[in-house]
JSON list of C-alpha atoms and ligand atoms in Angstrom, two decimals:
[
{"chain": "A", "resi": 1, "resn": "MET", "atom": "CA", "xyz": [126.30, 82.49, 115.24]},
{"chain": "A", "resi": 2, "resn": "LYS", "atom": "CA", "xyz": [126.50, 85.59, 117.34]},
{"chain": "A", "resi": 3, "resn": "THR", "atom": "CA", "xyz": [122.73, 86.98, 118.41]},
{"chain": "A", "resi": 4, "resn": "TYR", "atom": "CA", "xyz": [123.90, 90.76, 117.53]},
{"chain": "A", "resi": 5, "resn": "ILE", "atom": "CA", "xyz": [126.11, 91.98, 114.37]},
{"chain": "A", "resi": 6, "resn": "ILE", "atom": "CA", "xyz": [127.82, 95.35, 114.31]},
{"chain": "A", "resi": 7, "resn": "LEU", "atom": "CA", "xyz": [127.16, 96.49, 110.41]},
{"chain": "A", "resi": 8, "resn": "PRO", "atom": "CA", "xyz": [128.47, 99.67, 108.46]},
{"chain": "A", "resi": 9, "resn": "ASN", "atom": "CA", "xyz": [125.36, 101.45, 107.62]},
{"chain": "A", "resi": 10, "resn": "ILE", "atom": "CA", "xyz": [126.24, 102.11, 104.01]},
{"chain": "A", "resi": 11, "resn": "LYS", "atom": "CA", "xyz": [124.74, 100.79, 100.51]},
{"chain": "A", "resi": 12, "resn": "ARG", "atom": "CA", "xyz": [127.71, 100.18, 98.39]},
{"chain": "A", "resi": 13, "resn": "SER", "atom": "CA", "xyz": [126.08, 100.21, 95.44]},
{"chain": "A", "resi": 14, "resn": "PRO", "atom": "CA", "xyz": [124.43, 103.50, 93.64]},
{"chain": "A", "resi": 15, "resn": "ILE", "atom": "CA", "xyz": [120.82, 103.87, 93.01]},
{"chain": "A", "resi": 16, "resn": "PRO", "atom": "CA", "xyz": [119.53, 105.76, 90.08]},
{"chain": "A", "resi": 17, "resn": "GLU", "atom": "CA", "xyz": [118.80, 109.89, 91.08]},
{"chain": "A", "resi": 18, "resn": "GLU", "atom": "CA", "xyz": [115.18, 108.96, 90.07]},
{"chain": "A", "resi": 19, "resn": "PHE", "atom": "CA", "xyz": [114.72, 106.12, 93.75]},
{"chain": "A", "resi": 20, "resn": "GLN", "atom": "CA", "xyz": [117.15, 108.65, 95.74]},
{"chain": "A", "resi": 21, "resn": "ASP", "atom": "CA", "xyz": [114.30, 110.01, 98.16]},
{"chain": "A", "resi": 22, "resn": "ASP", "atom": "CA", "xyz": [112.57, 106.30, 97.96]},
{"chain": "A", "resi": 23, "resn": "ASP", "atom": "CA", "xyz": [115.67, 104.49, 98.84]},
{"chain": "A", "resi": 24, "resn": "VAL", "atom": "CA", "xyz": [114.32, 101.30, 101.00]},
{"chain": "A", "resi": 25, "resn": "ARG", "atom": "CA", "xyz": [117.26, 99.12, 100.17]},
{"chain": "A", "resi": 26, "resn": "SER", "atom": "CA", "xyz": [118.29, 96.88, 102.50]},
{"chain": "A", "resi": 27, "resn": "ALA", "atom": "CA", "xyz": [122.00, 97.20, 102.88]},
{"chain": "A", "resi": 28, "resn": "GLU", "atom": "CA", "xyz": [123.66, 94.41, 100.78]},
{"chain": "A", "resi": 29, "resn": "PHE", "atom": "CA", "xyz": [126.04, 93.65, 104.57]},
{"chain": "A", "resi": 30, "resn": "LEU", "atom": "CA", "xyz": [122.80, 92.22, 105.85]},
{"chain": "A", "resi": 31, "resn": "PRO", "atom": "CA", "xyz": [121.57, 89.90, 103.41]},
{"chain": "A", "resi": 32, "resn": "GLU", "atom": "CA", "xyz": [125.18, 88.84, 102.08]},
{"chain": "A", "resi": 33, "resn": "TYR", "atom": "CA", "xyz": [126.07, 87.61, 106.27]},
{"chain": "A", "resi": 34, "resn": "PHE", "atom": "CA", "xyz": [123.20, 85.44, 106.45]},
{"chain": "A", "resi": 35, "resn": "ILE", "atom": "CA", "xyz": [123.47, 83.91, 102.96]},
{"chain": "A", "resi": 36, "resn": "GLU", "atom": "CA", "xyz": [126.99, 83.16, 103.79]},
{"chain": "A", "resi": 37, "resn": "HIS", "atom": "CA", "xyz": [126.17, 81.31, 107.10]},
{"chain": "A", "resi": 38, "resn": "PHE", "atom": "CA", "xyz": [122.31, 79.52, 105.48]},
{"chain": "A", "resi": 39, "resn": "THR", "atom": "CA", "xyz": [123.04, 78.73, 101.53]},
{"chain": "A", "resi": 40, "resn": "GLN", "atom": "CA", "xyz": [125.61, 77.10, 99.35]},
{"chain": "A", "resi": 41, "resn": "PRO", "atom": "CA", "xyz": [126.46, 78.10, 95.96]},
{"chain": "A", "resi": 42, "resn": "GLY", "atom": "CA", "xyz": [123.72, 76.90, 93.65]},
{"chain": "A", "resi": 43, "resn": "ASP", "atom": "CA", "xyz": [120.95, 77.26, 96.37]},
{"chain": "A", "resi": 44, "resn": "THR", "atom": "CA", "xyz": [117.84, 79.17, 95.48]},
{"chain": "A", "resi": 45, "resn": "VAL", "atom": "CA", "xyz": [117.23, 82.43, 97.51]},
{"chain": "A", "resi": 46, "resn": "PHE", "atom": "CA", "xyz": [113.81, 84.08, 97.66]},
{"chain": "A", "resi": 47, "resn": "ASP", "atom": "CA", "xyz": [112.14, 87.68, 98.90]},
{"chain": "A", "resi": 48, "resn": "PRO", "atom": "CA", "xyz": [108.99, 87.63, 98.35]},
{"chain": "A", "resi": 49, "resn": "PHE", "atom": "CA", "xyz": [109.12, 91.42, 98.75]},
{"chain": "A", "resi": 50, "resn": "ALA", "atom": "CA", "xyz": [112.06, 91.99, 96.30]},
{"chain": "A", "resi": 51, "resn": "GLY", "atom": "CA", "xyz": [112.13, 95.69, 96.24]},
{"chain": "A", "resi": 52, "resn": "PHE", "atom": "CA", "xyz": [115.25, 96.90, 94.54]},
{"chain": "A", "resi": 53, "resn": "GLY", "atom": "CA", "xyz": [116.32, 93.51, 94.53]},
{"chain": "A", "resi": 54, "resn": "THR", "atom": "CA", "xyz": [119.29, 93.60, 97.29]},
{"chain": "A", "resi": 55, "resn": "THR", "atom": "CA", "xyz": [118.42, 89.97, 97.98]},
{"chain": "A", "resi": 56, "resn": "LEU", "atom": "CA", "xyz": [118.56, 88.97, 94.51]},
{"chain": "A", "resi": 57, "resn": "LEU", "atom": "CA", "xyz": [121.42, 90.60, 93.20]},
{"chain": "A", "resi": 58, "resn": "VAL", "atom": "CA", "xyz": [123.74, 90.16, 96.76]},
{"chain": "A", "resi": 59, "resn": "ALA", "atom": "CA", "xyz": [123.07, 86.08, 95.87]},
{"chain": "A", "resi": 60, "resn": "GLU", "atom": "CA", "xyz": [123.31, 85.97, 92.16]},
{"chain": "A", "resi": 61, "resn": "ARG", "atom": "CA", "xyz": [127.05, 87.87, 92.75]},
{"chain": "A", "resi": 62, "resn": "MET", "atom": "CA", "xyz": [127.33, 85.27, 95.62]},
{"chain": "A", "resi": 63, "resn": "LYS", "atom": "CA", "xyz": [126.49, 82.21, 92.72]},
{"chain": "A", "resi": 64, "resn": "ARG", "atom": "CA", "xyz": [123.33, 81.73, 94.57]},
{"chain": "A", "resi": 65, "resn": "ILE", "atom": "CA", "xyz": [120.22, 81.92, 91.97]},
{"chain": "A", "resi": 66, "resn": "PRO", "atom": "CA", "xyz": [118.07, 84.30, 93.15]},
{"chain": "A", "resi": 67, "resn": "PHE", "atom": "CA", "xyz": [114.01, 84.50, 92.75]},
{"chain": "A", "resi": 68, "resn": "GLY", "atom": "CA", "xyz": [111.86, 86.77, 94.01]},
{"chain": "A", "resi": 69, "resn": "ILE", "atom": "CA", "xyz": [108.34, 88.91, 93.49]},
{"chain": "A", "resi": 70, "resn": "GLU", "atom": "CA", "xyz": [107.63, 92.90, 93.73]},
{"chain": "A", "resi": 71, "resn": "ALA", "atom": "CA", "xyz": [104.38, 94.65, 93.03]},
{"chain": "A", "resi": 72, "resn": "ASP", "atom": "CA", "xyz": [105.85, 97.92, 92.23]},
{"chain": "A", "resi": 73, "resn": "GLU", "atom": "CA", "xyz": [106.38, 97.88, 88.61]},
{"chain": "A", "resi": 74, "resn": "ARG", "atom": "CA", "xyz": [109.25, 100.89, 88.32]},
{"chain": "A", "resi": 75, "resn": "ARG", "atom": "CA", "xyz": [111.16, 99.05, 91.19]},
{"chain": "A", "resi": 76, "resn": "TYR", "atom": "CA", "xyz": [110.36, 95.41, 89.75]},
{"chain": "A", "resi": 77, "resn": "GLU", "atom": "CA", "xyz": [111.77, 96.66, 86.15]},
{"chain": "A", "resi": 78, "resn": "TYR", "atom": "CA", "xyz": [114.95, 98.16, 87.82]},
{"chain": "A", "resi": 79, "resn": "THR", "atom": "CA", "xyz": [115.58, 95.00, 89.53]},
{"chain": "A", "resi": 80, "resn": "ARG", "atom": "CA", "xyz": [115.11, 92.84, 86.16]},
{"chain": "A", "resi": 81, "resn": "SER", "atom": "CA", "xyz": [117.32, 95.11, 84.49]},
{"chain": "A", "resi": 82, "resn": "LYS", "atom": "CA", "xyz": [120.34, 94.23, 87.14]},
{"chain": "A", "resi": 83, "resn": "LEU", "atom": "CA", "xyz": [119.86, 91.33, 87.45]},
{"chain": "A", "resi": 84, "resn": "ALA", "atom": "CA", "xyz": [121.55, 88.18, 84.49]},
{"chain": "A", "resi": 85, "resn": "MET", "atom": "CA", "xyz": [118.75, 85.44, 85.51]},
{"chain": "A", "resi": 86, "resn": "LYS", "atom": "CA", "xyz": [115.42, 88.45, 84.41]},
{"chain": "A", "resi": 87, "resn": "ASP", "atom": "CA", "xyz": [112.96, 85.85, 84.64]},
{"chain": "A", "resi": 88, "resn": "ASN", "atom": "CA", "xyz": [114.01, 85.21, 88.37]},
{"chain": "A", "resi": 89, "resn": "ILE", "atom": "CA", "xyz": [111.57, 88.63, 89.29]},
{"chain": "A", "resi": 90, "resn": "ILE", "atom": "CA", "xyz": [108.11, 88.55, 89.22]},
{"chain": "A", "resi": 91, "resn": "LEU", "atom": "CA", "xyz": [105.83, 91.62, 88.89]},
{"chain": "A", "resi": 92, "resn": "GLY", "atom": "CA", "xyz": [102.79, 90.69, 91.21]},
{"chain": "A", "resi": 93, "resn": "ASP", "atom": "CA", "xyz": [101.44, 90.45, 94.52]},
{"chain": "A", "resi": 94, "resn": "SER", "atom": "CA", "xyz": [102.86, 88.40, 97.38]},
{"chain": "A", "resi": 95, "resn": "ARG", "atom": "CA", "xyz": [99.50, 87.77, 98.89]},
{"chain": "A", "resi": 96, "resn": "GLN", "atom": "CA", "xyz": [98.74, 85.96, 96.07]},
{"chain": "A", "resi": 97, "resn": "LEU", "atom": "CA", "xyz": [102.28, 83.92, 95.89]},
{"chain": "A", "resi": 98, "resn": "ASP", "atom": "CA", "xyz": [100.38, 80.21, 96.01]},
{"chain": "A", "resi": 99, "resn": "THR", "atom": "CA", "xyz": [99.64, 80.97, 91.98]},
{"chain": "A", "resi": 100, "resn": "PHE", "atom": "CA", "xyz": [103.07, 81.79, 91.04]},
{"chain": "A", "resi": 101, "resn": "PRO", "atom": "CA", "xyz": [105.56, 79.26, 88.93]},
{"chain": "A", "resi": 102, "resn": "LEU", "atom": "CA", "xyz": [108.07, 79.49, 91.97]},
{"chain": "A", "resi": 103, "resn": "PRO", "atom": "CA", "xyz": [110.59, 76.61, 92.57]},
{"chain": "A", "resi": 104, "resn": "ALA", "atom": "CA", "xyz": [111.80, 74.80, 95.60]},
{"chain": "A", "resi": 105, "resn": "ILE", "atom": "CA", "xyz": [113.22, 77.24, 97.81]},
{"chain": "A", "resi": 106, "resn": "ASP", "atom": "CA", "xyz": [116.44, 76.53, 100.10]},
{"chain": "A", "resi": 107, "resn": "PHE", "atom": "CA", "xyz": [116.42, 79.80, 101.52]},
{"chain": "A", "resi": 108, "resn": "VAL", "atom": "CA", "xyz": [114.81, 83.04, 102.12]},
{"chain": "A", "resi": 109, "resn": "PHE", "atom": "CA", "xyz": [115.99, 86.72, 103.04]},
{"chain": "A", "resi": 110, "resn": "THR", "atom": "CA", "xyz": [113.31, 89.43, 103.18]},
{"chain": "A", "resi": 111, "resn": "SER", "atom": "CA", "xyz": [112.34, 92.99, 105.06]},
{"chain": "A", "resi": 112, "resn": "PRO", "atom": "CA", "xyz": [108.98, 93.29, 104.37]},
{"chain": "A", "resi": 113, "resn": "ILE", "atom": "CA", "xyz": [106.86, 96.47, 103.18]},
{"chain": "A", "resi": 114, "resn": "PHE", "atom": "CA", "xyz": [106.04, 98.47, 107.11]},
{"chain": "A", "resi": 115, "resn": "MET", "atom": "CA", "xyz": [102.88, 99.30, 109.08]},
{"chain": "A", "resi": 116, "resn": "GLY", "atom": "CA", "xyz": [102.49, 101.48, 111.58]},
{"chain": "A", "resi": 117, "resn": "SER", "atom": "CA", "xyz": [99.36, 99.95, 114.46]},
{"chain": "A", "resi": 118, "resn": "ASP", "atom": "CA", "xyz": [97.25, 104.20, 113.77]},
{"chain": "A", "resi": 119, "resn": "GLU", "atom": "CA", "xyz": [97.78, 103.71, 109.75]},
{"chain": "A", "resi": 120, "resn": "THR", "atom": "CA", "xyz": [94.75, 102.47, 108.03]},
{"chain": "A", "resi": 121, "resn": "LYS", "atom": "CA", "xyz": [95.20, 101.72, 104.69]},
{"chain": "A", "resi": 122, "resn": "ASN", "atom": "CA", "xyz": [96.97, 98.10, 103.25]},
{"chain": "A", "resi": 123, "resn": "PRO", "atom": "CA", "xyz": [100.49, 98.18, 102.63]},
{"chain": "A", "resi": 124, "resn": "LEU", "atom": "CA", "xyz": [100.30, 95.58, 101.62]},
{"chain": "A", "resi": 125, "resn": "SER", "atom": "CA", "xyz": [98.16, 96.45, 98.89]},
{"chain": "A", "resi": 126, "resn": "GLY", "atom": "CA", "xyz": [100.02, 99.67, 97.67]},
{"chain": "A", "resi": 127, "resn": "PHE", "atom": "CA", "xyz": [97.95, 101.68, 99.73]},
{"chain": "A", "resi": 128, "resn": "LYS", "atom": "CA", "xyz": [94.77, 101.02, 97.40]},
{"chain": "A", "resi": 129, "resn": "GLU", "atom": "CA", "xyz": [92.88, 99.59, 100.12]},
{"chain": "A", "resi": 130, "resn": "ASP", "atom": "CA", "xyz": [91.32, 100.07, 103.73]},
{"chain": "A", "resi": 131, "resn": "GLY", "atom": "CA", "xyz": [92.81, 97.52, 106.38]},
{"chain": "A", "resi": 132, "resn": "THR", "atom": "CA", "xyz": [93.71, 97.28, 109.73]},
{"chain": "A", "resi": 133, "resn": "TYR", "atom": "CA", "xyz": [96.64, 96.63, 111.87]},
{"chain": "A", "resi": 134, "resn": "GLN", "atom": "CA", "xyz": [95.33, 93.55, 112.31]},
{"chain": "A", "resi": 135, "resn": "VAL", "atom": "CA", "xyz": [94.11, 92.58, 109.29]},
{"chain": "A", "resi": 136, "resn": "TYR", "atom": "CA", "xyz": [97.49, 93.66, 107.52]},
{"chain": "A", "resi": 137, "resn": "LEU", "atom": "CA", "xyz": [99.29, 91.34, 110.62]},
{"chain": "A", "resi": 138, "resn": "ASP", "atom": "CA", "xyz": [96.76, 88.57, 109.07]},
{"chain": "A", "resi": 139, "resn": "GLN", "atom": "CA", "xyz": [97.64, 89.01, 105.31]},
{"chain": "A", "resi": 140, "resn": "ILE", "atom": "CA", "xyz": [101.76, 88.70, 106.59]},
{"chain": "A", "resi": 141, "resn": "GLN", "atom": "CA", "xyz": [101.23, 85.83, 108.27]},
{"chain": "A", "resi": 142, "resn": "ASP", "atom": "CA", "xyz": [99.23, 83.59, 104.86]},
{"chain": "A", "resi": 143, "resn": "ILE", "atom": "CA", "xyz": [102.53, 85.23, 102.95]},
{"chain": "A", "resi": 144, "resn": "PHE", "atom": "CA", "xyz": [104.53, 83.14, 104.78]},
{"chain": "A", "resi": 145, "resn": "ARG", "atom": "CA", "xyz": [102.04, 80.39, 105.14]},
{"chain": "A", "resi": 146, "resn": "LYS", "atom": "CA", "xyz": [101.70, 80.33, 101.36]},
{"chain": "A", "resi": 147, "resn": "LEU", "atom": "CA", "xyz": [105.53, 80.23, 101.37]},
{"chain": "A", "resi": 148, "resn": "SER", "atom": "CA", "xyz": [105.99, 77.66, 103.50]},
{"chain": "A", "resi": 149, "resn": "GLU", "atom": "CA", "xyz": [104.87, 75.33, 100.63]},
{"chain": "A", "resi": 150, "resn": "PHE", "atom": "CA", "xyz": [107.61, 75.87, 98.35]},
{"chain": "A", "resi": 151, "resn": "LEU", "atom": "CA", "xyz": [110.26, 76.27, 101.43]},
{"chain": "A", "resi": 152, "resn": "ASN", "atom": "CA", "xyz": [112.78, 73.00, 101.24]},
{"chain": "A", "resi": 153, "resn": "PRO", "atom": "CA", "xyz": [113.04, 71.42, 104.72]},
{"chain": "A", "resi": 154, "resn": "GLY", "atom": "CA", "xyz": [115.32, 72.39, 107.24]},
{"chain": "A", "resi": 155, "resn": "ALA", "atom": "CA", "xyz": [115.07, 76.46, 105.36]},
{"chain": "A", "resi": 156, "resn": "LYS", "atom": "CA", "xyz": [115.69, 79.31, 107.15]},
{"chain": "A", "resi": 157, "resn": "VAL", "atom": "CA", "xyz": [113.15, 82.06, 106.28]},
{"chain": "A", "resi": 158, "resn": "VAL", "atom": "CA", "xyz": [115.05, 85.38, 107.74]},
{"chain": "A", "resi": 159, "resn": "VAL", "atom": "CA", "xyz": [112.60, 88.54, 108.38]},
{"chain": "A", "resi": 160, "resn": "GLU", "atom": "CA", "xyz": [114.55, 91.93, 108.66]},
{"chain": "A", "resi": 161, "resn": "VAL", "atom": "CA", "xyz": [112.01, 94.54, 110.53]},
{"chain": "A", "resi": 162, "resn": "PHE", "atom": "CA", "xyz": [112.21, 96.63, 113.78]},
{"chain": "A", "resi": 163, "resn": "ASN", "atom": "CA", "xyz": [109.55, 98.19, 115.96]},
{"chain": "A", "resi": 164, "resn": "LEU", "atom": "CA", "xyz": [108.30, 101.66, 115.09]},
{"chain": "A", "resi": 165, "resn": "ALA", "atom": "CA", "xyz": [109.29, 104.36, 117.66]},
{"chain": "A", "resi": 166, "resn": "PRO", "atom": "CA", "xyz": [106.92, 106.59, 118.68]},
{"chain": "A", "resi": 167, "resn": "LYS", "atom": "CA", "xyz": [107.69, 110.02, 116.41]},
{"chain": "A", "resi": 168, "resn": "GLY", "atom": "CA", "xyz": [104.99, 113.43, 116.66]},
{"chain": "A", "resi": 169, "resn": "THR", "atom": "CA", "xyz": [101.77, 112.05, 116.87]},
{"chain": "A", "resi": 170, "resn": "ARG", "atom": "CA", "xyz": [102.68, 108.10, 115.98]},
{"chain": "A", "resi": 171, "resn": "PRO", "atom": "CA", "xyz": [102.38, 105.44, 118.29]},
{"chain": "A", "resi": 172, "resn": "MET", "atom": "CA", "xyz": [104.67, 102.73, 119.30]},
{"chain": "A", "resi": 173, "resn": "THR", "atom": "CA", "xyz": [104.12, 100.03, 117.00]},
{"chain": "A", "resi": 174, "resn": "LEU", "atom": "CA", "xyz": [105.76, 96.75, 118.31]},
{"chain": "A", "resi": 175, "resn": "LEU", "atom": "CA", "xyz": [106.33, 95.72, 114.70]},
{"chain": "A", "resi": 176, "resn": "ALA", "atom": "CA", "xyz": [109.14, 93.85, 115.36]},
{"chain": "A", "resi": 177, "resn": "TRP", "atom": "CA", "xyz": [107.35, 91.66, 117.85]},
{"chain": "A", "resi": 178, "resn": "ASP", "atom": "CA", "xyz": [103.99, 91.51, 116.54]},
{"chain": "A", "resi": 179, "resn": "MET", "atom": "CA", "xyz": [105.37, 89.97, 113.27]},
{"chain": "A", "resi": 180, "resn": "THR", "atom": "CA", "xyz": [107.73, 87.13, 115.03]},
{"chain": "A", "resi": 181, "resn": "TYR", "atom": "CA", "xyz": [104.09, 86.03, 116.49]},
{"chain": "A", "resi": 182, "resn": "ALA", "atom": "CA", "xyz": [102.17, 86.29, 113.17]},
{"chain": "A", "resi": 183, "resn": "ILE", "atom": "CA", "xyz": [104.83, 84.55, 110.94]},
{"chain": "A", "resi": 184, "resn": "SER", "atom": "CA", "xyz": [105.84, 82.10, 113.85]},
{"chain": "A", "resi": 185, "resn": "LYS", "atom": "CA", "xyz": [102.56, 80.70, 112.95]},
{"chain": "A", "resi": 186, "resn": "ALA", "atom": "CA", "xyz": [103.02, 79.43, 110.02]},
{"chain": "A", "resi": 187, "resn": "LEU", "atom": "CA", "xyz": [107.05, 79.20, 110.31]},
{"chain": "A", "resi": 188, "resn": "ARG", "atom": "CA", "xyz": [109.36, 77.67, 113.54]},
{"chain": "A", "resi": 189, "resn": "PHE", "atom": "CA", "xyz": [110.64, 80.54, 114.81]},
{"chain": "A", "resi": 190, "resn": "GLU", "atom": "CA", "xyz": [114.30, 79.72, 116.00]},
{"chain": "A", "resi": 191, "resn": "ARG", "atom": "CA", "xyz": [115.77, 83.64, 117.03]},
{"chain": "A", "resi": 192, "resn": "GLU", "atom": "CA", "xyz": [116.39, 86.54, 116.48]},
{"chain": "A", "resi": 193, "resn": "ILE", "atom": "CA", "xyz": [119.67, 88.07, 115.66]},
{"chain": "A", "resi": 194, "resn": "ILE", "atom": "CA", "xyz": [120.07, 91.59, 116.14]},
{"chain": "A", "resi": 195, "resn": "ALA", "atom": "CA", "xyz": [121.35, 94.00, 113.28]},
{"chain": "A", "resi": 196, "resn": "CYS", "atom": "CA", "xyz": [122.96, 97.14, 114.81]},
{"chain": "A", "resi": 197, "resn": "TRP", "atom": "CA", "xyz": [124.10, 99.70, 112.45]},
{"chain": "A", "resi": 198, "resn": "GLN", "atom": "CA", "xyz": [127.31, 101.81, 112.84]},
{"chain": "A", "resi": 199, "resn": "GLU", "atom": "CA", "xyz": [127.23, 105.21, 111.52]},
{"chain": "A", "resi": 200, "resn": "VAL", "atom": "CA", "xyz": [130.54, 105.55, 108.88]},
{"chain": "A", "resi": 201, "resn": "ASP", "atom": "CA", "xyz": [131.36, 108.87, 109.88]},
{"chain": "A", "resi": 202, "resn": "GLU", "atom": "CA", "xyz": [131.03, 108.13, 113.76]},
{"chain": "A", "resi": 203, "resn": "GLU", "atom": "CA", "xyz": [129.64, 111.49, 114.52]},
{"chain": "A", "resi": 204, "resn": "ASP", "atom": "CA", "xyz": [126.51, 111.35, 116.66]},
{"chain": "A", "resi": 205, "resn": "THR", "atom": "CA", "xyz": [123.69, 113.88, 115.06]},
{"chain": "A", "resi": 206, "resn": "GLY", "atom": "CA", "xyz": [121.13, 112.59, 117.30]},
{"chain": "A", "resi": 207, "resn": "GLU", "atom": "CA", "xyz": [119.08, 110.62, 114.24]},
{"chain": "A", "resi": 208, "resn": "THR", "atom": "CA", "xyz": [118.85, 107.11, 114.13]},
{"chain": "A", "resi": 209, "resn": "PRO", "atom": "CA", "xyz": [119.90, 105.62, 110.89]},
{"chain": "A", "resi": 210, "resn": "MET", "atom": "CA", "xyz": [116.56, 104.29, 109.38]},
{"chain": "A", "resi": 211, "resn": "ASP", "atom": "CA", "xyz": [114.47, 107.30, 110.94]},
{"chain": "A", "resi": 212, "resn": "VAL", "atom": "CA", "xyz": [112.53, 104.79, 112.90]},
{"chain": "A", "resi": 213, "resn": "GLY", "atom": "CA", "xyz": [114.08, 105.22, 116.33]},
{"chain": "A", "resi": 214, "resn": "TYR", "atom": "CA", "xyz": [116.35, 102.80, 116.58]},
{"chain": "A", "resi": 215, "resn": "ASP", "atom": "CA", "xyz": [119.95, 102.46, 115.81]},
{"chain": "A", "resi": 216, "resn": "HIS", "atom": "CA", "xyz": [119.27, 98.15, 115.29]},
{"chain": "A", "resi": 217, "resn": "HIS", "atom": "CA", "xyz": [117.34, 96.17, 112.82]},
{"chain": "A", "resi": 218, "resn": "TYR", "atom": "CA", "xyz": [115.80, 92.87, 114.03]},
{"chain": "A", "resi": 219, "resn": "CYS", "atom": "CA", "xyz": [116.71, 89.81, 111.89]},
{"chain": "A", "resi": 220, "resn": "LEU", "atom": "CA", "xyz": [114.05, 87.00, 112.40]},
{"chain": "A", "resi": 221, "resn": "VAL", "atom": "CA", "xyz": [115.00, 83.54, 112.00]},
{"chain": "A", "resi": 222, "resn": "PHE", "atom": "CA", "xyz": [111.99, 80.92, 111.09]},
{"chain": "A", "resi": 223, "resn": "VAL", "atom": "CA", "xyz": [112.56, 77.59, 110.26]},
{"chain": "A", "resi": 224, "resn": "LYS", "atom": "CA", "xyz": [110.42, 74.81, 107.67]},
{"chain": "A", "resi": 225, "resn": "GLU", "atom": "CA", "xyz": [110.32, 72.22, 109.94]},
{"chain": "B", "resi": 1, "resn": "LIG", "atom": "C1", "xyz": [110.92, 97.69, 102.29]},
{"chain": "B", "resi": 1, "resn": "LIG", "atom": "S1", "xyz": [110.70, 97.50, 100.68]},
{"chain": "B", "resi": 1, "resn": "LIG", "atom": "C2", "xyz": [112.21, 95.90, 100.34]},
{"chain": "B", "resi": 1, "resn": "LIG", "atom": "C3", "xyz": [113.37, 96.14, 100.16]},
{"chain": "B", "resi": 1, "resn": "LIG", "atom": "C4", "xyz": [114.36, 95.32, 99.42]},
{"chain": "B", "resi": 1, "resn": "LIG", "atom": "N1", "xyz": [115.35, 94.80, 100.60]},
{"chain": "B", "resi": 1, "resn": "LIG", "atom": "C5", "xyz": [115.69, 96.06, 99.02]},
{"chain": "B", "resi": 1, "resn": "LIG", "atom": "O1", "xyz": [116.72, 96.22, 99.48]},
{"chain": "B", "resi": 1, "resn": "LIG", "atom": "O2", "xyz": [115.33, 96.67, 97.97]},
{"chain": "B", "resi": 1, "resn": "LIG", "atom": "C6", "xyz": [109.45, 96.72, 100.62]},
{"chain": "B", "resi": 1, "resn": "LIG", "atom": "C7", "xyz": [108.99, 96.45, 99.28]},
{"chain": "B", "resi": 1, "resn": "LIG", "atom": "O3", "xyz": [107.82, 95.32, 99.09]},
{"chain": "B", "resi": 1, "resn": "LIG", "atom": "C8", "xyz": [106.93, 95.91, 97.94]},
{"chain": "B", "resi": 1, "resn": "LIG", "atom": "N2", "xyz": [105.40, 94.98, 98.55]},
{"chain": "B", "resi": 1, "resn": "LIG", "atom": "C9", "xyz": [104.74, 95.82, 99.16]},
{"chain": "B", "resi": 1, "resn": "LIG", "atom": "N3", "xyz": [103.19, 95.01, 99.00]},
{"chain": "B", "resi": 1, "resn": "LIG", "atom": "C10", "xyz": [103.72, 94.05, 98.24]},
{"chain": "B", "resi": 1, "resn": "LIG", "atom": "C11", "xyz": [103.18, 92.94, 98.02]},
{"chain": "B", "resi": 1, "resn": "LIG", "atom": "N4", "xyz": [101.46, 92.50, 98.09]},
{"chain": "B", "resi": 1, "resn": "LIG", "atom": "N5", "xyz": [103.75, 91.58, 97.43]},
{"chain": "B", "resi": 1, "resn": "LIG", "atom": "C12", "xyz": [104.49, 92.45, 97.08]},
{"chain": "B", "resi": 1, "resn": "LIG", "atom": "N6", "xyz": [105.88, 93.23, 96.88]},
{"chain": "B", "resi": 1, "resn": "LIG", "atom": "C13", "xyz": [105.12, 94.16, 97.77]},
{"chain": "B", "resi": 1, "resn": "LIG", "atom": "C14", "xyz": [106.94, 96.91, 97.83]},
{"chain": "B", "resi": 1, "resn": "LIG", "atom": "O4", "xyz": [107.15, 97.65, 96.87]},
{"chain": "B", "resi": 1, "resn": "LIG", "atom": "C15", "xyz": [108.22, 97.64, 98.38]},
{"chain": "B", "resi": 1, "resn": "LIG", "atom": "O5", "xyz": [109.13, 97.52, 97.72]}
]
């Protein structure tokens, strides 16, 4: 497996207008690439931050069994409406992952909600609770520790994440590396694969595709021993 991949920066599936200003979806190419490499038809593919269901929908299309958790009710309803296996998404908080009736899991592809090191509301609570960046990282670690209990031995866990470049008053946040360290306390870190986003129109506007200051994401690969 190469240590970098170059993918077109497009989302193939349309999203309803009401969500267009809030399109936090991963590009389908990314879960597709890793599901192809790391799973077989019939395997269970899980996403604890399911969002608009990209991982689950790609998995289902590729004849895998999708399973996921999403805390936001509108996104949950949207994903549920798109899945054939409608009961395979849970509306809930992944911090309580150990309390849900989850199956044995063969593979995880997920992109957690992100936090800047200067923020003071914990995004894992829907921005309702106060919480420092360290609290957020500790809770991320705890989620993956709980998740580890459901993973079949040898299961891979791929986490899509990026560092946050300084912008305006926003400081640099080394989120990719801090998250690697946090999750590596729960699962063995195997390697990173860098996903580079190629603009489809090739016009260099000076803006980065994801508005985080970088044209690439890290795909952190962990393994359940
Ligand atoms: C970056 S988005 C994931 C997008 C997804 N990969 C997709 O393609 O649609 C992160 C998601 O995590 C959800 N989330 C945040 N905190 C959560 C929690 N504690 N438990 C479950 N989901 C949570 C957010 O509502 C958001 O939809």
